[in-house]
XYZ file of C-alpha atoms in Angstrom:
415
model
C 102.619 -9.849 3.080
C 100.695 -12.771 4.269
C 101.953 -14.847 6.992
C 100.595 -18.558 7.656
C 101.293 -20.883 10.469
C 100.556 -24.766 10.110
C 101.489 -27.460 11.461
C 103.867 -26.054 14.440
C 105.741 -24.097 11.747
C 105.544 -20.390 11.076
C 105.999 -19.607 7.208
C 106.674 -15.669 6.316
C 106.674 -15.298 3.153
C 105.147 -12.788 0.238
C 102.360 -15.306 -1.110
C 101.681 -13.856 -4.628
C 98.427 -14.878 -6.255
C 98.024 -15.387 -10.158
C 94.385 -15.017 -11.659
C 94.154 -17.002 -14.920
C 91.450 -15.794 -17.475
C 90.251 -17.223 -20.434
C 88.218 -14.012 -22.651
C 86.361 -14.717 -25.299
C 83.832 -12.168 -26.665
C 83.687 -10.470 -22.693
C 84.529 -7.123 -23.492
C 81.008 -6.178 -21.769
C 81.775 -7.876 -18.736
C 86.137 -7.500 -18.431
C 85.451 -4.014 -16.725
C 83.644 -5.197 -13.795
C 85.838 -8.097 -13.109
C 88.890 -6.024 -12.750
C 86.667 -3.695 -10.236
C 86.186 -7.087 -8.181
C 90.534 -7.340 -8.350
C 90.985 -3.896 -7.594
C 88.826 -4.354 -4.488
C 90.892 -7.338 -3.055
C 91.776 -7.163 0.447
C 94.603 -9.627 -0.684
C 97.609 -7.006 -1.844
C 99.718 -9.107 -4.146
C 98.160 -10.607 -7.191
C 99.148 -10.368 -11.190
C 96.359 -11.052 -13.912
C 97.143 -13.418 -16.572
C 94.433 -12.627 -19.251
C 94.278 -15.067 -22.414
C 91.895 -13.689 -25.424
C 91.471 -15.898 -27.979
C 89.845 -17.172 -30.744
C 90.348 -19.132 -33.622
C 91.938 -17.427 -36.542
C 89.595 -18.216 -39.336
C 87.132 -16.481 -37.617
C 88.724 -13.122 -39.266
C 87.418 -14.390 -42.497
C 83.420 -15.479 -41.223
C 81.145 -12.804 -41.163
C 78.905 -14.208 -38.620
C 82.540 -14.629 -36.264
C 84.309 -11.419 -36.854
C 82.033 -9.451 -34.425
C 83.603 -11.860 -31.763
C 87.185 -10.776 -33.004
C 86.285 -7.311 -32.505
C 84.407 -7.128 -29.281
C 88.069 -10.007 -28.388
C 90.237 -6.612 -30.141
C 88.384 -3.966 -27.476
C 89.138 -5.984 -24.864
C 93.058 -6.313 -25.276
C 92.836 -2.557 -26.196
C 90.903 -2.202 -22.717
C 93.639 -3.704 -20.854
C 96.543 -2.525 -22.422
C 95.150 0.870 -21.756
C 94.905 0.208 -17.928
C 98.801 0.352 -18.029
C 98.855 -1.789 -15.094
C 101.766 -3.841 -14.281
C 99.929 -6.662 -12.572
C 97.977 -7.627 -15.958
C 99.584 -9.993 -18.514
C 97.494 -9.956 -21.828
C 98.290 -13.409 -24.300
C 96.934 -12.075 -27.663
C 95.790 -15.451 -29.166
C 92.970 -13.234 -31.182
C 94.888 -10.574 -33.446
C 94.975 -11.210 -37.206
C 97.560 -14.243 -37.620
C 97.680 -14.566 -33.469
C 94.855 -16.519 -33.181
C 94.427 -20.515 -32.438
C 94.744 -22.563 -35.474
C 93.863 -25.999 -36.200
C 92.601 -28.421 -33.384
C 94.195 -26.429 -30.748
C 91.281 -23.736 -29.457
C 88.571 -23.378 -27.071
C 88.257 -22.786 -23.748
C 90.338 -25.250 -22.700
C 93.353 -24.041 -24.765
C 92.647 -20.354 -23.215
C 92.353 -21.948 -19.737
C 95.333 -23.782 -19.753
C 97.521 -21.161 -22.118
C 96.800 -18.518 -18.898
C 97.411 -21.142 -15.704
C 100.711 -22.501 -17.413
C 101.654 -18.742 -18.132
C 101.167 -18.042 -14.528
C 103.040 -21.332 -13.413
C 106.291 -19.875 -15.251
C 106.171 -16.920 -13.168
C 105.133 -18.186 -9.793
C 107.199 -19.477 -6.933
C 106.062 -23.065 -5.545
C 104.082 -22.044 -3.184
C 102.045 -18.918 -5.111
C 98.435 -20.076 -5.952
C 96.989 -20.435 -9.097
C 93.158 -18.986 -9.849
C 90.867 -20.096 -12.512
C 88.377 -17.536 -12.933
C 86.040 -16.175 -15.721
C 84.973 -12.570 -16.941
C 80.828 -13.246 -16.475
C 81.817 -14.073 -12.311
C 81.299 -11.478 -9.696
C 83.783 -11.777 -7.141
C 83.861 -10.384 -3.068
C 86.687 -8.724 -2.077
C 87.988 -11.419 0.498
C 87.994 -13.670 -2.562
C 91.654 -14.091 -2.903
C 92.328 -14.110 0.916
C 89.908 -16.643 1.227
C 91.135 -18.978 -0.915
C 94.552 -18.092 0.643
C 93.364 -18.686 4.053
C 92.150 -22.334 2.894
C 94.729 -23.559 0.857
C 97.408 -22.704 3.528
C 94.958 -24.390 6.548
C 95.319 -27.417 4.755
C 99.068 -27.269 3.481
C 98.798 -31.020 1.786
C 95.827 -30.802 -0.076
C 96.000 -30.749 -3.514
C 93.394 -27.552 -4.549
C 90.882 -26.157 -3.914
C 87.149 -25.719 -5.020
C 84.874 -23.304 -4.299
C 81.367 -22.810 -3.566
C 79.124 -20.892 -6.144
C 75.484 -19.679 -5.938
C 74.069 -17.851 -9.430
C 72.040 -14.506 -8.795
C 68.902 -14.198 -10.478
C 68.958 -12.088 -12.960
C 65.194 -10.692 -13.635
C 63.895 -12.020 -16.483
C 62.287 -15.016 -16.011
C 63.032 -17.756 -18.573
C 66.886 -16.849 -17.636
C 66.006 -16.992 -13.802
C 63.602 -20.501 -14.272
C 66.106 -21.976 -16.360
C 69.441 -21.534 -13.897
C 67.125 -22.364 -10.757
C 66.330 -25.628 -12.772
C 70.064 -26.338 -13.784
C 71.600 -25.486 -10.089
C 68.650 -27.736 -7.839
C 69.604 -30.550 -10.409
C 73.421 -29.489 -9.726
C 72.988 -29.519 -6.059
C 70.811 -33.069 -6.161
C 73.841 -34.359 -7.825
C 76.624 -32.415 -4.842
C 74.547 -33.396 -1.801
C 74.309 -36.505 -2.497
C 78.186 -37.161 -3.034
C 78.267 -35.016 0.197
C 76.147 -36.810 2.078
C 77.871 -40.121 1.277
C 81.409 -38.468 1.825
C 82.153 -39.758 -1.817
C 85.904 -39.043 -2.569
C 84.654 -36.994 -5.467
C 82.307 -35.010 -3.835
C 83.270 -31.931 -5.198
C 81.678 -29.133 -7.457
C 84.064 -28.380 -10.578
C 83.404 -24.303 -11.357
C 86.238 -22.876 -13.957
C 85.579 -19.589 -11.967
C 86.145 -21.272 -9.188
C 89.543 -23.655 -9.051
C 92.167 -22.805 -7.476
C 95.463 -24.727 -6.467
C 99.391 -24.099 -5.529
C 101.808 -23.472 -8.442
C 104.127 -26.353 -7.039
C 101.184 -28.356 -7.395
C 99.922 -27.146 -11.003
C 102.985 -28.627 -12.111
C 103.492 -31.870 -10.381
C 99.724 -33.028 -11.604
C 100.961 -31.600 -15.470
C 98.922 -28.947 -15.670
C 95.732 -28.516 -17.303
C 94.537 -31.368 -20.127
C 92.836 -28.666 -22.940
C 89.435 -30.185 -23.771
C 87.007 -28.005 -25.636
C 84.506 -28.475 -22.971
C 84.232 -29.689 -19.171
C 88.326 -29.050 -18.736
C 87.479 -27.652 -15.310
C 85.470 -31.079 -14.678
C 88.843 -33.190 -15.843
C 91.299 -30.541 -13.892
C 89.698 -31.243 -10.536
C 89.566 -34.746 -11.038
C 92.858 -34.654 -11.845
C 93.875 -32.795 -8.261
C 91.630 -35.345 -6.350
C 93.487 -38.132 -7.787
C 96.661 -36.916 -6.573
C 95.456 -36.161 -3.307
C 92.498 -34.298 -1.220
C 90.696 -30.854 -2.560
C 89.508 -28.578 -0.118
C 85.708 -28.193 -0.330
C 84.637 -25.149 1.643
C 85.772 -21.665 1.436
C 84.244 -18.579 3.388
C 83.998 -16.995 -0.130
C 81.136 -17.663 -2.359
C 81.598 -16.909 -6.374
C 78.729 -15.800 -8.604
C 78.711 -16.860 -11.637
C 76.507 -14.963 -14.264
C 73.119 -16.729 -15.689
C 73.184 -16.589 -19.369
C 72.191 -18.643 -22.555
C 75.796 -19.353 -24.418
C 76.197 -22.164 -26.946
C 80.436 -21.565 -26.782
C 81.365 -24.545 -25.230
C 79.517 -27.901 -25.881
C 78.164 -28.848 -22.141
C 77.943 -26.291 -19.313
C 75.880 -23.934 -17.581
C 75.067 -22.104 -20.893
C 74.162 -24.942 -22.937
C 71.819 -26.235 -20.155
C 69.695 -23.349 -20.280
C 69.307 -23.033 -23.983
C 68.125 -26.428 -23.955
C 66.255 -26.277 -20.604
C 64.601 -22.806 -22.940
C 63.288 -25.498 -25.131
C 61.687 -27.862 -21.931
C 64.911 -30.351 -22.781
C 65.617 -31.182 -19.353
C 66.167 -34.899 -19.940
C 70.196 -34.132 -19.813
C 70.195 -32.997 -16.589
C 67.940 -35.384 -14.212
C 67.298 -35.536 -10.465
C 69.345 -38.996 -9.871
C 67.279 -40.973 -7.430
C 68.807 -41.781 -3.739
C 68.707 -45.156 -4.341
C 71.128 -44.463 -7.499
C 73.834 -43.343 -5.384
C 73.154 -45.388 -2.749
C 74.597 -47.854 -5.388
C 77.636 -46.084 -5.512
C 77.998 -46.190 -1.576
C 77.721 -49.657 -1.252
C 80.011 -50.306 -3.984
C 82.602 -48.527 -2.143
C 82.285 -49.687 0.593
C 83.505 -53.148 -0.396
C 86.797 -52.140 -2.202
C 88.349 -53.907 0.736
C 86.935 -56.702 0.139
C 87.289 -57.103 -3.621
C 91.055 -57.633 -3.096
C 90.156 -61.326 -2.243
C 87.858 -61.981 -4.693
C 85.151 -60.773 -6.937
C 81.477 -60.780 -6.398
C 78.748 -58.872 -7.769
C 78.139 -55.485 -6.529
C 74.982 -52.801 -6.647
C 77.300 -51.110 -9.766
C 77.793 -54.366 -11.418
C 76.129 -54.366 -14.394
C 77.257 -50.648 -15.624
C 80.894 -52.033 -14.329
C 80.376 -55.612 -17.016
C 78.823 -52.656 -19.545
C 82.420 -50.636 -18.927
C 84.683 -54.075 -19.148
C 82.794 -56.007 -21.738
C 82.233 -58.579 -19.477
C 85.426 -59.185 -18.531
C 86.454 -58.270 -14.368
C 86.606 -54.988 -13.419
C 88.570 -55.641 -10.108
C 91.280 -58.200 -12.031
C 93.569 -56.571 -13.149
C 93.925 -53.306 -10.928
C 94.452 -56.496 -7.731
C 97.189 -58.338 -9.960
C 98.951 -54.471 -10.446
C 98.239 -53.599 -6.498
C 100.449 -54.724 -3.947
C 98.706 -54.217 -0.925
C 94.934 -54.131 -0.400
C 95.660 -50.635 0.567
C 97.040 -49.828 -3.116
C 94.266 -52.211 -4.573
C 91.283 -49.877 -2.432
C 93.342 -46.730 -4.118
C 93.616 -48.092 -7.545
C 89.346 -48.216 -7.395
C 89.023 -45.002 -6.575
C 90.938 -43.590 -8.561
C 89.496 -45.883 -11.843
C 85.553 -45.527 -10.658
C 86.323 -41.956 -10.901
C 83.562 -38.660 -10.774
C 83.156 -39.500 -14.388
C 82.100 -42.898 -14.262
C 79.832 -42.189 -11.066
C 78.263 -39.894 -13.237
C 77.980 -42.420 -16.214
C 76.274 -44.718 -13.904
C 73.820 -42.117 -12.622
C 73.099 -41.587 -16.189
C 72.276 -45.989 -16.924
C 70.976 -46.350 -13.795
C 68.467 -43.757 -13.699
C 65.959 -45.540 -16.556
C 65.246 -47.729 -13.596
C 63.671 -45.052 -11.682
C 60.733 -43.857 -13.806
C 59.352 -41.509 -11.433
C 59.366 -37.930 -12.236
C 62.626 -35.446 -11.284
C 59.754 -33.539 -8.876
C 58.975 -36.515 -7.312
C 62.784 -37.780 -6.777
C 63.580 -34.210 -5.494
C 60.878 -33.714 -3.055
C 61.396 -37.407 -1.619
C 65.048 -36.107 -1.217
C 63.867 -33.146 0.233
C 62.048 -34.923 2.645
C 65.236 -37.364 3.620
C 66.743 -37.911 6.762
C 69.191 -34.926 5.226
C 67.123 -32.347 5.757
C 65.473 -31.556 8.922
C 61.328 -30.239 9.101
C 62.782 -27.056 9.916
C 65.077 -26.760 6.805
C 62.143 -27.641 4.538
C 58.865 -25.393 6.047
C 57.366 -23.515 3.513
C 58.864 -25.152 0.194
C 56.006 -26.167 -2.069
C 55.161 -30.052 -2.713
C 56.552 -29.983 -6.148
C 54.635 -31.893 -8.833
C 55.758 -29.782 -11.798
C 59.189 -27.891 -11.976
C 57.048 -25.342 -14.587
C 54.087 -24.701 -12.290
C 56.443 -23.521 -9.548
C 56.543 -19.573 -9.432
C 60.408 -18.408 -9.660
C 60.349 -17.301 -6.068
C 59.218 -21.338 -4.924
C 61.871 -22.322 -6.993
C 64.635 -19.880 -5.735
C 63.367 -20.973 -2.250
C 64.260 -24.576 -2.561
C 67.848 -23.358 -4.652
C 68.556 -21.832 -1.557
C 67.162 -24.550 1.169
C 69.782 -27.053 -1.599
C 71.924 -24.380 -0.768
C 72.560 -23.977 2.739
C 72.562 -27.696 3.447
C 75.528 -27.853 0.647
C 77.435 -25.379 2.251
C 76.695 -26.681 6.169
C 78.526 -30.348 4.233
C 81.199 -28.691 3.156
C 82.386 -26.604 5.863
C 81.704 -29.730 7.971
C 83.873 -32.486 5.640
C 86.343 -29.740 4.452
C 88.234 -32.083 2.749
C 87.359 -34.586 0.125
């Protein structure tokens, strides 16, 4: 039993927690995940394990190896005989997803609203994913957080990828997390209301809550992305946990946009989807919040402004959320919650074209901000070229991006 007390109030009471995961084609990794449950320090938690697939794939040659290695995995866990493990066969002959309806997404949200049936209000709801190694204060963690900060909405936690070895795999997720972790510290540093990192193997919220947002929206990719946003927008997510996750480094083409597809094309030198964003980008974005107040009077043009006429076709922006808002108040909510994490990221995407300097060049004049201190940045090399950097001067400024993420976090705890 796990007992919490917050806010003058002393609440005994069983807390259950209810892992959600999506398996598709993990059969190699399933094993070791369960190792990481078994060595919780956290004694009550269930499993909700959705393996899926599409249900043509029976019939394609170059798919049915995934509905096998999909079949040894539910065999796996049936044989573990354990009570605290709920398979959902959506991969058996005639089981599996048909039509539109498939993907991650699907999986993801077929496993959290399985768990949401079963949980009391106040149980918590994990996202996680077969290829993430977990520590074994993972779900008391994440307990520990979410009941420090009883009105927050969720939580999302902190990841850091573990070399693997070989070095295109190791080059290519250094690459993908410093641009990652460009992106994060600046939201940080500007205490952005979306300054959060969106992990699927790392979301995590109460069951009360899971159902007062709706639940998951299925998208094929980026559902974690559009889950989080979804929490923020209903009220804060906790940003810093004393738990780290570690999610595996590995080429995978089976969602669209990801970790996985990043390093196939970042294989290939195709980089241009993921850019350092310059400071002065999000600087933008600052000032543009900053005058939400203001707005309520009256338009005027603002550092976003011609993204925001690209987004309205001209037309205001501001107009119509101040004729629906009835306080400046509701008006400075209604903007926040409409220039959301996805259009900051839209705009990072427009307005970088008018910043033609290189991605080393952006980084290391980040690098060398007021953010980081002499001390935090001895030793890193001055970057010119991403590829001339050994893996070990790249891994040292992942991990200099790093720290300074997780010093943020645990210092703003909530966003």
């Amino acid at each position: 039993m796990q007992t919490y007390t917050y806010k003058g109030i002393n609440k005994s009471k069983p807390v259950k927690v209810y892992a959600t995961l999506p398996v598709l084609n993990e059969s190699e990794n399933i094993a070791a995940l369960l190792l990481d449950l078994e060595a919780q320090d956290f004694a009550d938690w269930m499993l909700v394990v959705c393996v899926n697939q599409p249900d043509e794939w029976w019939h394609m040659p170059d798919k049915e190896h995934i509905c096998e290695d999909n079949a040894r995995t539910i065999s796996f866990l049936n044989n573990k005989n354990d009570s605290r493990i709920k398979v959902i066969d959506c991969s058996s002959i005639g089981l599996g997803w048909k039509g539109k309806h498939h993907g991650v997404g699907w999986a993801r949200k077929t496993a959290m609203d399985f768990a949401a049936g079963l949980a009391d209000a106040d149980d918590i709801i994990l996202s996680m994913d077969a290829d993430t190694r977990y520590p074994a204060n993972y779900f008391s963690a994440v307990s520990d957080q979410i009941y420090s900060f009883p009105d927050a909405m969720g939580l999302s936690v902190p990841y850091y990828h573990k070399l693997t070895g070989d070095e295109t795999a190791d080059r290519c997720i250094l690459r993908y997390e410093i641009y990652m972790r460009n992106y994060a510290l600046h939201m940080l540093q500007l205490r952005n209301p979306y300054c959060f990192s969106a992990i699927g193997s790392g979301m995590a919220c109460k069951s009360g809550v899971y159902k007062r947002v709706g639940g998951l929206t299925p998208k094929l990719s980026g559902e974690d992305f559009y889950f989080m946003q979804k929490l923020r927008k209903a009220g804060n997510l906790i940003i810093h946990s004393d738990a780290v996750i570690h999610p595996e480094a590995r080429f995978s083409d089976r969602v669209y946009f990801g970790t996985g597809p990043a390093m196939i094309r970042g294989r290939d030198g195709k980089w241009d989807s993921y850019p350092i964003y310059s400071s002065e980008s999000f600087l933008k974005v600052a000032d543009t919040f900053k005058v939400f107040t203001d707005l309520y009077t009256s338009d005027f043009e603002v550092p976003m402004q011609h993204f925001l006429d690209q987004m309205t076709d001209g037309n205001s922006f501001w107009g119509t959320l101040r004729n629906n808002a009835a306080s400046a108040e509701a008006f400075v909510k209604a903007c926040t919650q409409r220039l959301d994490g996805l259009r900051i990221l839209q705009f990072l995407k427009s307005d970088n074209e008018n910043y033609p300097q290189s991605d080393e060049e952006k980084l290391w004049q980040f690098l060398n901000s007021a953010l980081f201190s002499s001390e935090d940045i001895s030793g890193l090399p001055d970057v010119k070229d991403f590829s001339e950097c050994t893996v070990d001067e790249l891994n040292d400024i992942r991990n200099v991006m790093f720290q300074k993420e997780r010093s943020l976090q645990k210092e703003i705890q909530l966003a």
